[in-house]
Amino acid sequence: MASAITPVLELTGIHKEFPGVKALNDAGLRLYPGEVHTLMGQNGAGKSTLIKVLTGVHGPDRGRMVLLGHEISPQSTLEAQELGISTVYQEVNLCPNLSVAENIFIGRYPRKWGMVDWRGMREQARKLLLDLEVDIDVAAPLSRYPLAIQQMVAISRALNISSRVLILDEPTSSLDEAEVQLLFRVLRRLREQGMAILFVTHFLDQTYAISDRITVMRNGEREGEYAASELSRLALVNKMIGAAADAAPPGTAGASAQAAIAASTTETAPAQGELALDVDGDAANKQPGGTAASGEAAPVLLRARGLARRGVLQPVDIDVREGEVLGLAGLLGSGRTELARLLFGADRADGGSVRIGEHEGIFLTPREAIGSGIGFCSEDRKLEGAVLSLSVRENLILALQARTGMLRAIPLKRQQELAEEYVKALGIKTASIETPIGSLSGGNQQKVLLARWLATSPKLMILDEPTRGIDVRAKQEIMDYVTALCRKGMSILFISSELPEVLRCSDRMVIMRDRAACGEYTRGQLDEESVLQVIAGEAA
């Protein structure tokens, strides 16, 4: 760990507000030479905003930034680079059609006799990359090389611009394990040379593999700064999510975590909530939790084996049973959403298979998944869910129309009947089915999106953060309705960052950590504290 007394860079009392949002509130950060300092926090904690303030994308409303003893206030990323602060982002921001050397020196080509010194530029580029243990043809197009090498090129460019502070914003999110280790070897060498490195990640294993110190952010504030060697994984997870205790009381959560690992089965408790809607007009003939009336486990509806995507998700095996809620728990970036998107065909899997009904193999498109009886409510309601300028009716029939095909338009009268039916059934508060969905509250928008997929009569509904950003009453209404659907035999894959919600609703739970499934548990095996232990990797 760095032993310098004076930090290279120090931010204190940073405030930043956007219309209706307080993004940063008295946030701070200290970076020392010769250290890797990791910035951790859940989605919305303020990490990205703090970096944008530091690199001149946003100006702070108030606060101080001091670099090498001098107060700074960069007004642009170019000015930040000139001060010695460079950033390498998750998505490599380079030009794949240009050569490696051109990408490193773009905008700063060395010149000789008024002309670009191509030979000198290639020699300098090769030397810069060799310093990072990368020996490649710098005259070749960047597109020829894998993402890990492109990351190294981006780092070489950043180091060639600046040698004081290097910021790496989620640089490993698309790298496999071997590529991550290559990056970490480079970071350790830069650390030995005295570089101050700010590393932003969601991955716990990577945090402890490379970090000297950790700053935790929560709700736009700095929760604390800690030596990595003195902060346990469980304590880190608790600080990120705001849990009250750093460790489980003796004989309670710790014992339940151990029991969860050892136990093989447990009796499934009844699902929560009352029947909100008689979906098909008949009395339910199944017990909640995917358990048949005889007490035997219900048949498997969907079976995924070895489902994976390079740099995104390690091979995962899961089963979803008929009429059950299968919860996915884990921190942001653990692989929950990535797994859901691969199951639905929104992203293309590199390997593995999915079996549901007559389909076996990976889904190549969402339309294939819809045709096999899968519905998907994305976590990003505004970007991937609601079309804000369209009416409630138009939004509601989109998935059904996609399954039917664009050449077989659903008659307007049928659209109106469906919209009126679901508006009434789900209690959607809207002046009319022709009201633009953008004028509805978040909770009512979410109900419309839920209705969109229910109109397709899915066998499996994937709900990714269905209650994010909506009020308590709307949350309860949605979760009661989800429970009612399971009582009628529909299966639910339920993803939520709110652990009490996942524990309350799930019949079984799969816990994700660092892009992999690390445990499967039935209702009653875990409590909130023991889930955190499994997420942190501290359960036996």
CSV table of N, CA and C in Angstrom, one decimal, residues 190-343:
chain,number,residue,atom,x,y,z
A,190,LEU,N,2.5,-0.6,-13.2
A,190,LEU,CA,2.3,0.8,-13.2
A,190,LEU,C,2.3,1.3,-11.7
A,191,ARG,N,1.8,0.5,-10.8
A,191,ARG,CA,1.8,0.9,-9.4
A,191,ARG,C,3.2,0.9,-8.9
A,192,GLU,N,4.1,0.0,-9.3
A,192,GLU,CA,5.4,0.0,-8.9
A,192,GLU,C,6.2,1.2,-9.4
A,193,GLN,N,5.8,1.7,-10.5
A,193,GLN,CA,6.4,2.9,-11.1
A,193,GLN,C,5.9,4.2,-10.5
A,194,GLY,N,4.9,4.1,-9.5
A,194,GLY,CA,4.5,5.3,-8.8
A,194,GLY,C,3.2,5.9,-9.4
A,195,MET,N,2.5,5.2,-10.3
A,195,MET,CA,1.3,5.7,-10.8
A,195,MET,C,0.1,5.6,-9.8
A,196,ALA,N,-0.7,6.6,-9.8
A,196,ALA,CA,-1.9,6.6,-8.9
A,196,ALA,C,-3.1,6.1,-9.8
A,197,ILE,N,-3.7,5.0,-9.5
A,197,ILE,CA,-4.7,4.3,-10.3
A,197,ILE,C,-6.0,4.2,-9.6
A,198,LEU,N,-7.0,4.7,-10.2
A,198,LEU,CA,-8.4,4.6,-9.7
A,198,LEU,C,-9.1,3.5,-10.5
A,199,PHE,N,-9.5,2.5,-9.8
A,199,PHE,CA,-10.1,1.3,-10.5
A,199,PHE,C,-11.6,1.2,-10.0
A,200,VAL,N,-12.5,1.2,-11.0
A,200,VAL,CA,-13.9,1.2,-10.7
A,200,VAL,C,-14.4,-0.2,-11.2
A,201,THR,N,-15.0,-0.9,-10.3
A,201,THR,CA,-15.5,-2.3,-10.7
A,201,THR,C,-16.7,-2.7,-9.8
A,202,HIS,N,-17.4,-3.7,-10.2
A,202,HIS,CA,-18.5,-4.3,-9.4
A,202,HIS,C,-18.0,-5.7,-8.8
A,203,PHE,N,-16.9,-6.1,-9.2
A,203,PHE,CA,-16.5,-7.5,-8.9
A,203,PHE,C,-15.7,-7.6,-7.6
A,204,LEU,N,-16.2,-8.4,-6.7
A,204,LEU,CA,-15.5,-8.5,-5.4
A,204,LEU,C,-14.2,-9.2,-5.5
A,205,ASP,N,-14.1,-10.3,-6.2
A,205,ASP,CA,-12.8,-11.0,-6.3
A,205,ASP,C,-11.8,-10.1,-6.9
A,206,GLN,N,-12.1,-9.4,-8.0
A,206,GLN,CA,-11.1,-8.5,-8.6
A,206,GLN,C,-10.7,-7.3,-7.6
A,207,THR,N,-11.7,-6.9,-6.9
A,207,THR,CA,-11.4,-5.8,-5.9
A,207,THR,C,-10.3,-6.2,-5.0
A,208,TYR,N,-10.4,-7.4,-4.4
A,208,TYR,CA,-9.4,-7.9,-3.4
A,208,TYR,C,-8.1,-8.4,-4.1
A,209,ALA,N,-8.2,-8.7,-5.3
A,209,ALA,CA,-7.0,-9.2,-6.0
A,209,ALA,C,-6.0,-8.0,-6.4
A,210,ILE,N,-6.5,-6.8,-6.5
A,210,ILE,CA,-5.7,-5.7,-7.0
A,210,ILE,C,-5.6,-4.5,-6.1
A,211,SER,N,-6.5,-4.4,-5.2
A,211,SER,CA,-6.7,-3.1,-4.5
A,211,SER,C,-5.8,-2.9,-3.3
A,212,ASP,N,-5.3,-1.7,-3.1
A,212,ASP,CA,-4.6,-1.3,-1.9
A,212,ASP,C,-5.6,-0.7,-0.9
A,213,ARG,N,-6.4,0.2,-1.4
A,213,ARG,CA,-7.5,0.8,-0.6
A,213,ARG,C,-8.8,0.9,-1.4
A,214,ILE,N,-9.9,1.0,-0.6
A,214,ILE,CA,-11.2,1.0,-1.2
A,214,ILE,C,-12.0,2.2,-0.7
A,215,THR,N,-12.6,2.9,-1.5
A,215,THR,CA,-13.6,3.9,-1.1
A,215,THR,C,-15.0,3.4,-1.5
A,216,VAL,N,-15.9,3.4,-0.6
A,216,VAL,CA,-17.3,2.9,-0.8
A,216,VAL,C,-18.2,4.1,-0.9
A,217,MET,N,-19.0,4.2,-1.9
A,217,MET,CA,-20.0,5.2,-2.1
A,217,MET,C,-21.4,4.7,-2.0
A,218,ARG,N,-22.3,5.5,-1.4
A,218,ARG,CA,-23.7,5.0,-1.3
A,218,ARG,C,-24.6,6.3,-1.3
A,219,ASN,N,-25.6,6.3,-2.2
A,219,ASN,CA,-26.5,7.4,-2.3
A,219,ASN,C,-25.8,8.7,-2.5
A,220,GLY,N,-24.8,8.7,-3.3
A,220,GLY,CA,-24.1,10.0,-3.7
A,220,GLY,C,-23.1,10.5,-2.7
A,221,GLU,N,-22.9,9.7,-1.6
A,221,GLU,CA,-22.0,10.2,-0.6
A,221,GLU,C,-20.8,9.2,-0.4
A,222,ARG,N,-19.7,9.6,0.2
A,222,ARG,CA,-18.6,8.7,0.5
A,222,ARG,C,-19.0,8.1,1.8
A,223,GLU,N,-19.2,6.7,1.8
A,223,GLU,CA,-19.5,6.0,3.0
A,223,GLU,C,-18.3,5.9,3.9
A,224,GLY,N,-17.1,5.7,3.2
A,224,GLY,CA,-15.9,5.5,4.0
A,224,GLY,C,-14.8,5.1,3.1
A,225,GLU,N,-13.6,5.2,3.6
A,225,GLU,CA,-12.3,4.8,2.9
A,225,GLU,C,-11.6,3.8,3.8
A,226,TYR,N,-11.2,2.7,3.2
A,226,TYR,CA,-10.7,1.6,4.0
A,226,TYR,C,-9.4,0.9,3.3
A,227,ALA,N,-8.5,0.4,4.1
A,227,ALA,CA,-7.5,-0.4,3.6
A,227,ALA,C,-8.1,-1.8,3.2
A,228,ALA,N,-7.8,-2.2,2.0
A,228,ALA,CA,-8.4,-3.5,1.5
A,228,ALA,C,-8.1,-4.6,2.4
A,229,SER,N,-6.9,-4.6,3.0
A,229,SER,CA,-6.5,-5.8,3.9
A,229,SER,C,-7.2,-5.8,5.2
A,230,GLU,N,-7.9,-4.7,5.5
A,230,GLU,CA,-8.6,-4.5,6.8
A,230,GLU,C,-10.1,-4.6,6.7
A,231,LEU,N,-10.6,-4.7,5.5
A,231,LEU,CA,-12.1,-4.7,5.2
A,231,LEU,C,-12.5,-6.1,4.7
A,232,SER,N,-13.3,-6.8,5.5
A,232,SER,CA,-13.8,-8.1,5.0
A,232,SER,C,-14.8,-8.0,3.9
A,233,ARG,N,-14.9,-9.0,3.1
A,233,ARG,CA,-15.9,-9.0,2.0
A,233,ARG,C,-17.3,-8.7,2.5
A,234,LEU,N,-17.7,-9.4,3.6
A,234,LEU,CA,-19.0,-9.2,4.1
A,234,LEU,C,-19.2,-7.8,4.6
A,235,ALA,N,-18.2,-7.2,5.2
A,235,ALA,CA,-18.3,-5.8,5.6
A,235,ALA,C,-18.4,-4.9,4.4
A,236,LEU,N,-17.7,-5.2,3.4
A,236,LEU,CA,-17.8,-4.4,2.2
A,236,LEU,C,-19.2,-4.4,1.6
A,237,VAL,N,-19.8,-5.6,1.4
A,237,VAL,CA,-21.1,-5.8,0.9
A,237,VAL,C,-22.1,-5.0,1.8
A,238,ASN,N,-22.0,-5.1,3.1
A,238,ASN,CA,-22.9,-4.4,4.0
A,238,ASN,C,-22.8,-2.9,3.8
A,239,LYS,N,-21.6,-2.4,3.7
A,239,LYS,CA,-21.4,-1.0,3.5
A,239,LYS,C,-22.0,-0.5,2.2
A,240,MET,N,-21.9,-1.3,1.1
A,240,MET,CA,-22.4,-0.9,-0.2
A,240,MET,C,-23.9,-0.8,-0.2
A,241,ILE,N,-24.6,-1.7,0.5
A,241,ILE,CA,-26.0,-1.8,0.5
A,241,ILE,C,-26.7,-1.1,1.7
A,242,GLY,N,-25.8,-0.7,2.6
A,242,GLY,CA,-26.4,0.1,3.8
A,242,GLY,C,-26.9,-0.8,4.9
A,243,ALA,N,-26.4,-2.1,5.0
A,243,ALA,CA,-26.9,-3.0,6.1
A,243,ALA,C,-26.4,-2.4,7.4
A,244,ALA,N,-27.2,-2.7,8.4
A,244,ALA,CA,-26.9,-2.2,9.7
A,244,ALA,C,-25.6,-2.8,10.4
A,245,ALA,N,-25.4,-4.1,10.2
A,245,ALA,CA,-24.4,-4.8,10.9
A,245,ALA,C,-23.3,-5.2,9.9
A,246,ASP,N,-22.0,-5.3,10.4
A,246,ASP,CA,-20.9,-5.7,9.6
A,246,ASP,C,-20.7,-7.2,9.7
A,247,ALA,N,-21.3,-7.8,10.7
A,247,ALA,CA,-21.2,-9.3,10.9
A,247,ALA,C,-22.4,-9.9,11.5
A,248,ALA,N,-22.6,-11.1,11.3
A,248,ALA,CA,-23.8,-11.8,11.8
A,248,ALA,C,-23.6,-12.0,13.3
A,249,PRO,N,-24.7,-11.9,14.1
A,249,PRO,CA,-24.6,-12.3,15.5
A,249,PRO,C,-24.2,-13.7,15.7
A,250,PRO,N,-23.4,-14.1,16.7
A,250,PRO,CA,-23.0,-15.5,16.9
A,250,PRO,C,-24.3,-16.4,16.9
A,251,GLY,N,-24.2,-17.5,16.1
A,251,GLY,CA,-25.2,-18.5,16.1
A,251,GLY,C,-26.4,-18.2,15.3
A,252,THR,N,-26.5,-17.1,14.6
A,252,THR,CA,-27.7,-16.8,13.9
A,252,THR,C,-27.4,-16.9,12.4
A,253,ALA,N,-27.0,-15.7,11.7
A,253,ALA,CA,-26.8,-15.8,10.3
A,253,ALA,C,-25.7,-16.7,9.9
A,254,GLY,N,-24.6,-16.7,10.7
A,254,GLY,CA,-23.5,-17.5,10.3
A,254,GLY,C,-24.0,-19.0,10.3
A,255,ALA,N,-24.7,-19.4,11.3
A,255,ALA,CA,-25.2,-20.8,11.4
A,255,ALA,C,-26.1,-21.1,10.3
A,256,SER,N,-27.0,-20.1,9.9
A,256,SER,CA,-28.0,-20.4,8.8
A,256,SER,C,-27.3,-20.5,7.5
A,257,ALA,N,-26.2,-19.8,7.3
A,257,ALA,CA,-25.4,-19.9,6.1
A,257,ALA,C,-24.8,-21.3,6.0
A,258,GLN,N,-24.2,-21.7,7.1
A,258,GLN,CA,-23.6,-23.1,7.1
A,258,GLN,C,-24.7,-24.1,6.8
A,259,ALA,N,-25.8,-24.0,7.4
A,259,ALA,CA,-26.9,-24.9,7.3
A,259,ALA,C,-27.4,-24.9,5.8
A,260,ALA,N,-27.4,-23.7,5.2
A,260,ALA,CA,-27.9,-23.6,3.8
A,260,ALA,C,-27.0,-24.4,2.9
A,261,ILE,N,-25.7,-24.4,3.1
A,261,ILE,CA,-24.7,-25.1,2.3
A,261,ILE,C,-25.0,-26.6,2.4
A,262,ALA,N,-25.2,-27.0,3.7
A,262,ALA,CA,-25.3,-28.5,4.0
A,262,ALA,C,-26.6,-29.1,3.6
A,263,ALA,N,-27.7,-28.3,3.8
A,263,ALA,CA,-29.0,-28.8,3.5
A,263,ALA,C,-29.3,-29.1,2.1
A,264,SER,N,-30.0,-30.1,1.8
A,264,SER,CA,-30.3,-30.5,0.4
A,264,SER,C,-31.7,-30.1,0.0
A,265,THR,N,-32.7,-30.2,0.9
A,265,THR,CA,-34.1,-29.9,0.6
A,265,THR,C,-34.7,-29.3,1.9
A,266,THR,N,-35.8,-28.6,1.6
A,266,THR,CA,-36.6,-28.0,2.7
A,266,THR,C,-38.0,-27.9,2.2
A,267,GLU,N,-38.9,-28.0,3.1
A,267,GLU,CA,-40.3,-27.9,2.7
A,267,GLU,C,-40.6,-26.5,2.2
A,268,THR,N,-41.3,-26.3,1.1
A,268,THR,CA,-41.6,-25.0,0.5
A,268,THR,C,-42.8,-24.4,1.2
A,269,ALA,N,-42.6,-23.2,1.7
A,269,ALA,CA,-43.7,-22.5,2.4
A,269,ALA,C,-44.6,-21.9,1.3
A,270,PRO,N,-45.9,-21.6,1.8
A,270,PRO,CA,-46.8,-21.0,0.8
A,270,PRO,C,-46.3,-19.6,0.3
A,271,ALA,N,-46.6,-19.3,-0.9
A,271,ALA,CA,-46.3,-18.0,-1.5
A,271,ALA,C,-47.0,-16.9,-0.8
A,272,GLN,N,-46.4,-15.7,-0.8
A,272,GLN,CA,-47.0,-14.6,-0.1
A,272,GLN,C,-48.1,-13.9,-1.0
A,273,GLY,N,-49.0,-13.2,-0.3
A,273,GLY,CA,-50.0,-12.4,-1.0
A,273,GLY,C,-51.3,-13.2,-1.3
A,274,GLU,N,-52.3,-12.6,-1.7
A,274,GLU,CA,-53.6,-13.2,-2.0
A,274,GLU,C,-53.8,-13.1,-3.5
A,275,LEU,N,-54.7,-13.9,-4.0
A,275,LEU,CA,-54.9,-14.0,-5.4
A,275,LEU,C,-55.5,-12.7,-5.9
A,276,ALA,N,-54.8,-12.0,-6.8
A,276,ALA,CA,-55.2,-10.6,-7.2
A,276,ALA,C,-56.1,-10.7,-8.4
A,277,LEU,N,-56.0,-11.7,-9.2
A,277,LEU,CA,-56.8,-11.8,-10.4
A,277,LEU,C,-56.9,-13.3,-10.8
A,278,ASP,N,-58.1,-13.7,-11.2
A,278,ASP,CA,-58.3,-15.1,-11.6
A,278,ASP,C,-58.0,-15.1,-13.1
A,279,VAL,N,-56.7,-15.4,-13.5
A,279,VAL,CA,-56.2,-15.2,-14.8
A,279,VAL,C,-57.0,-16.0,-15.9
A,280,ASP,N,-57.3,-17.2,-15.6
A,280,ASP,CA,-58.0,-18.0,-16.6
A,280,ASP,C,-59.4,-18.5,-16.2
A,281,GLY,N,-59.9,-17.9,-15.0
A,281,GLY,CA,-61.2,-18.2,-14.6
A,281,GLY,C,-61.5,-19.5,-13.9
A,282,ASP,N,-60.4,-20.3,-13.7
A,282,ASP,CA,-60.5,-21.6,-13.0
A,282,ASP,C,-59.8,-21.5,-11.7
A,283,ALA,N,-60.2,-22.4,-10.8
A,283,ALA,CA,-59.5,-22.5,-9.5
A,283,ALA,C,-58.2,-23.1,-9.7
A,284,ALA,N,-57.2,-22.7,-8.9
A,284,ALA,CA,-55.8,-23.2,-9.1
A,284,ALA,C,-55.8,-24.6,-8.6
A,285,ASN,N,-55.1,-25.5,-9.4
A,285,ASN,CA,-54.9,-26.9,-9.0
A,285,ASN,C,-53.5,-27.2,-8.6
A,286,LYS,N,-52.7,-26.1,-8.4
A,286,LYS,CA,-51.3,-26.3,-8.0
A,286,LYS,C,-51.1,-25.5,-6.7
A,287,GLN,N,-50.3,-26.1,-5.8
A,287,GLN,CA,-49.8,-25.3,-4.7
A,287,GLN,C,-48.8,-24.3,-5.1
A,288,PRO,N,-48.6,-23.2,-4.4
A,288,PRO,CA,-47.6,-22.2,-4.8
A,288,PRO,C,-46.2,-22.8,-4.6
A,289,GLY,N,-45.3,-22.2,-5.3
A,289,GLY,CA,-43.9,-22.6,-5.2
A,289,GLY,C,-43.6,-23.7,-6.2
A,290,GLY,N,-44.3,-24.0,-7.2
A,290,GLY,CA,-44.0,-25.0,-8.2
A,290,GLY,C,-44.1,-26.4,-7.6
A,291,THR,N,-45.0,-26.6,-6.7
A,291,THR,CA,-45.2,-27.9,-6.0
A,291,THR,C,-46.6,-28.4,-6.4
A,292,ALA,N,-46.7,-29.6,-6.9
A,292,ALA,CA,-48.0,-30.1,-7.3
A,292,ALA,C,-48.8,-30.4,-6.0
A,293,ALA,N,-50.1,-30.6,-6.2
A,293,ALA,CA,-51.0,-30.8,-5.1
A,293,ALA,C,-50.6,-32.0,-4.2
A,294,SER,N,-49.9,-33.0,-4.8
A,294,SER,CA,-49.5,-34.2,-4.1
A,294,SER,C,-48.3,-34.0,-3.2
A,295,GLY,N,-47.7,-32.8,-3.4
A,295,GLY,CA,-46.5,-32.5,-2.6
A,295,GLY,C,-45.2,-32.7,-3.3
A,296,GLU,N,-45.3,-33.4,-4.5
A,296,GLU,CA,-44.1,-33.6,-5.3
A,296,GLU,C,-43.7,-32.4,-6.1
A,297,ALA,N,-42.4,-32.3,-6.3
A,297,ALA,CA,-41.9,-31.1,-7.1
A,297,ALA,C,-42.5,-31.1,-8.5
A,298,ALA,N,-42.9,-29.8,-8.9
A,298,ALA,CA,-43.5,-29.7,-10.2
A,298,ALA,C,-42.5,-29.9,-11.3
A,299,PRO,N,-43.0,-30.2,-12.5
A,299,PRO,CA,-42.1,-30.5,-13.6
A,299,PRO,C,-41.2,-29.2,-13.9
A,300,VAL,N,-40.1,-29.5,-14.5
A,300,VAL,CA,-39.2,-28.4,-15.0
A,300,VAL,C,-39.8,-27.8,-16.2
A,301,LEU,N,-40.0,-26.5,-16.2
A,301,LEU,CA,-40.5,-25.8,-17.4
A,301,LEU,C,-39.3,-25.4,-18.3
A,302,LEU,N,-38.3,-24.8,-17.7
A,302,LEU,CA,-37.1,-24.3,-18.5
A,302,LEU,C,-35.9,-24.9,-17.9
A,303,ARG,N,-35.0,-25.4,-18.7
A,303,ARG,CA,-33.7,-26.0,-18.3
A,303,ARG,C,-32.6,-25.3,-19.1
A,304,ALA,N,-31.7,-24.7,-18.4
A,304,ALA,CA,-30.5,-24.1,-19.1
A,304,ALA,C,-29.3,-24.8,-18.6
A,305,ARG,N,-28.4,-25.1,-19.5
A,305,ARG,CA,-27.2,-25.8,-19.2
A,305,ARG,C,-26.0,-25.1,-19.9
A,306,GLY,N,-25.0,-24.8,-19.1
A,306,GLY,CA,-23.8,-24.2,-19.6
A,306,GLY,C,-24.0,-22.9,-20.3
A,307,LEU,N,-25.0,-22.1,-20.0
A,307,LEU,CA,-25.3,-20.9,-20.7
A,307,LEU,C,-24.3,-19.9,-20.4
A,308,ALA,N,-23.6,-19.3,-21.4
A,308,ALA,CA,-22.4,-18.4,-21.1
A,308,ALA,C,-22.2,-17.5,-22.2
A,309,ARG,N,-21.5,-16.4,-21.9
A,309,ARG,CA,-21.1,-15.4,-22.9
A,309,ARG,C,-19.8,-14.9,-22.5
A,310,ARG,N,-18.8,-14.9,-23.4
A,310,ARG,CA,-17.4,-14.6,-23.1
A,310,ARG,C,-17.3,-13.2,-22.5
A,311,GLY,N,-16.7,-13.1,-21.3
A,311,GLY,CA,-16.4,-11.9,-20.6
A,311,GLY,C,-17.6,-11.3,-20.0
A,312,VAL,N,-18.8,-12.0,-20.1
A,312,VAL,CA,-20.0,-11.5,-19.5
A,312,VAL,C,-20.6,-12.4,-18.4
A,313,LEU,N,-20.6,-13.7,-18.8
A,313,LEU,CA,-21.2,-14.7,-17.8
A,313,LEU,C,-20.5,-16.0,-18.0
A,314,GLN,N,-20.1,-16.6,-16.8
A,314,GLN,CA,-19.5,-17.9,-16.8
A,314,GLN,C,-20.6,-18.9,-17.0
A,315,PRO,N,-20.3,-20.2,-17.4
A,315,PRO,CA,-21.4,-21.1,-17.7
A,315,PRO,C,-22.3,-21.3,-16.5
A,316,VAL,N,-23.6,-21.2,-16.7
A,316,VAL,CA,-24.6,-21.3,-15.6
A,316,VAL,C,-25.6,-22.4,-16.0
A,317,ASP,N,-25.9,-23.2,-15.0
A,317,ASP,CA,-27.0,-24.2,-15.1
A,317,ASP,C,-28.2,-23.8,-14.2
A,318,ILE,N,-29.4,-23.7,-14.7
A,318,ILE,CA,-30.5,-23.4,-13.8
A,318,ILE,C,-31.7,-24.1,-14.4
A,319,ASP,N,-32.6,-24.5,-13.5
A,319,ASP,CA,-34.0,-25.0,-13.8
A,319,ASP,C,-35.0,-24.1,-13.2
A,320,VAL,N,-36.1,-23.9,-14.0
A,320,VAL,CA,-37.2,-23.1,-13.5
A,320,VAL,C,-38.4,-24.1,-13.6
A,321,ARG,N,-39.1,-24.3,-12.5
A,321,ARG,CA,-40.2,-25.2,-12.4
A,321,ARG,C,-41.5,-24.5,-12.7
A,322,GLU,N,-42.5,-25.3,-13.1
A,322,GLU,CA,-43.8,-24.8,-13.4
A,322,GLU,C,-44.4,-24.2,-12.1
A,323,GLY,N,-44.9,-23.0,-12.2
A,323,GLY,CA,-45.7,-22.4,-11.1
A,323,GLY,C,-44.8,-21.9,-9.9
A,324,GLU,N,-43.5,-21.6,-10.1
A,324,GLU,CA,-42.7,-21.2,-9.1
A,324,GLU,C,-42.1,-19.8,-9.4
A,325,VAL,N,-41.7,-19.1,-8.3
A,325,VAL,CA,-40.9,-17.9,-8.4
A,325,VAL,C,-39.4,-18.3,-8.1
A,326,LEU,N,-38.6,-18.2,-9.1
A,326,LEU,CA,-37.1,-18.5,-8.9
A,326,LEU,C,-36.5,-17.1,-8.9
A,327,GLY,N,-35.9,-16.8,-7.7
A,327,GLY,CA,-35.2,-15.5,-7.5
A,327,GLY,C,-33.8,-15.5,-7.9
A,328,LEU,N,-33.3,-14.4,-8.5
A,328,LEU,CA,-31.9,-14.2,-8.7
A,328,LEU,C,-31.4,-13.1,-7.8
A,329,ALA,N,-30.5,-13.4,-6.9
A,329,ALA,CA,-29.9,-12.4,-6.0
A,329,ALA,C,-28.5,-12.2,-6.3
A,330,GLY,N,-28.0,-11.0,-6.0
A,330,GLY,CA,-26.6,-10.7,-6.1
A,330,GLY,C,-26.4,-9.2,-6.3
A,331,LEU,N,-25.1,-8.7,-6.2
A,331,LEU,CA,-24.9,-7.3,-6.4
A,331,LEU,C,-25.0,-7.0,-7.9
A,332,LEU,N,-25.0,-5.7,-8.2
A,332,LEU,CA,-25.0,-5.2,-9.5
A,332,LEU,C,-23.7,-5.7,-10.2
A,333,GLY,N,-23.8,-6.2,-11.4
A,333,GLY,CA,-22.7,-6.7,-12.1
A,333,GLY,C,-22.4,-8.2,-11.8
A,334,SER,N,-23.2,-8.8,-11.0
A,334,SER,CA,-22.9,-10.2,-10.6
A,334,SER,C,-23.3,-11.2,-11.7
A,335,GLY,N,-24.1,-10.7,-12.7
A,335,GLY,CA,-24.5,-11.6,-13.8
A,335,GLY,C,-26.0,-11.9,-13.8
A,336,ARG,N,-26.8,-11.2,-12.9
A,336,ARG,CA,-28.2,-11.5,-12.9
A,336,ARG,C,-28.9,-11.1,-14.2
A,337,THR,N,-28.7,-9.8,-14.6
A,337,THR,CA,-29.4,-9.3,-15.8
A,337,THR,C,-28.8,-10.0,-17.0
A,338,GLU,N,-27.5,-10.2,-17.0
A,338,GLU,CA,-26.8,-10.8,-18.1
A,338,GLU,C,-27.4,-12.2,-18.4
A,339,LEU,N,-27.7,-13.0,-17.3
A,339,LEU,CA,-28.3,-14.3,-17.5
A,339,LEU,C,-29.7,-14.2,-18.0
A,340,ALA,N,-30.5,-13.2,-17.5
A,340,ALA,CA,-31.8,-13.0,-18.0
A,340,ALA,C,-31.9,-12.7,-19.5
A,341,ARG,N,-30.9,-11.8,-19.9
A,341,ARG,CA,-30.9,-11.4,-21.3
A,341,ARG,C,-30.5,-12.6,-22.3
A,342,LEU,N,-29.6,-13.4,-21.8
A,342,LEU,CA,-29.2,-14.6,-22.6
A,342,LEU,C,-30.4,-15.6,-22.7
A,343,LEU,N,-31.1,-15.8,-21.6
A,343,LEU,CA,-32.3,-16.7,-21.7
A,343,LEU,C,-33.3,-16.2,-22.7
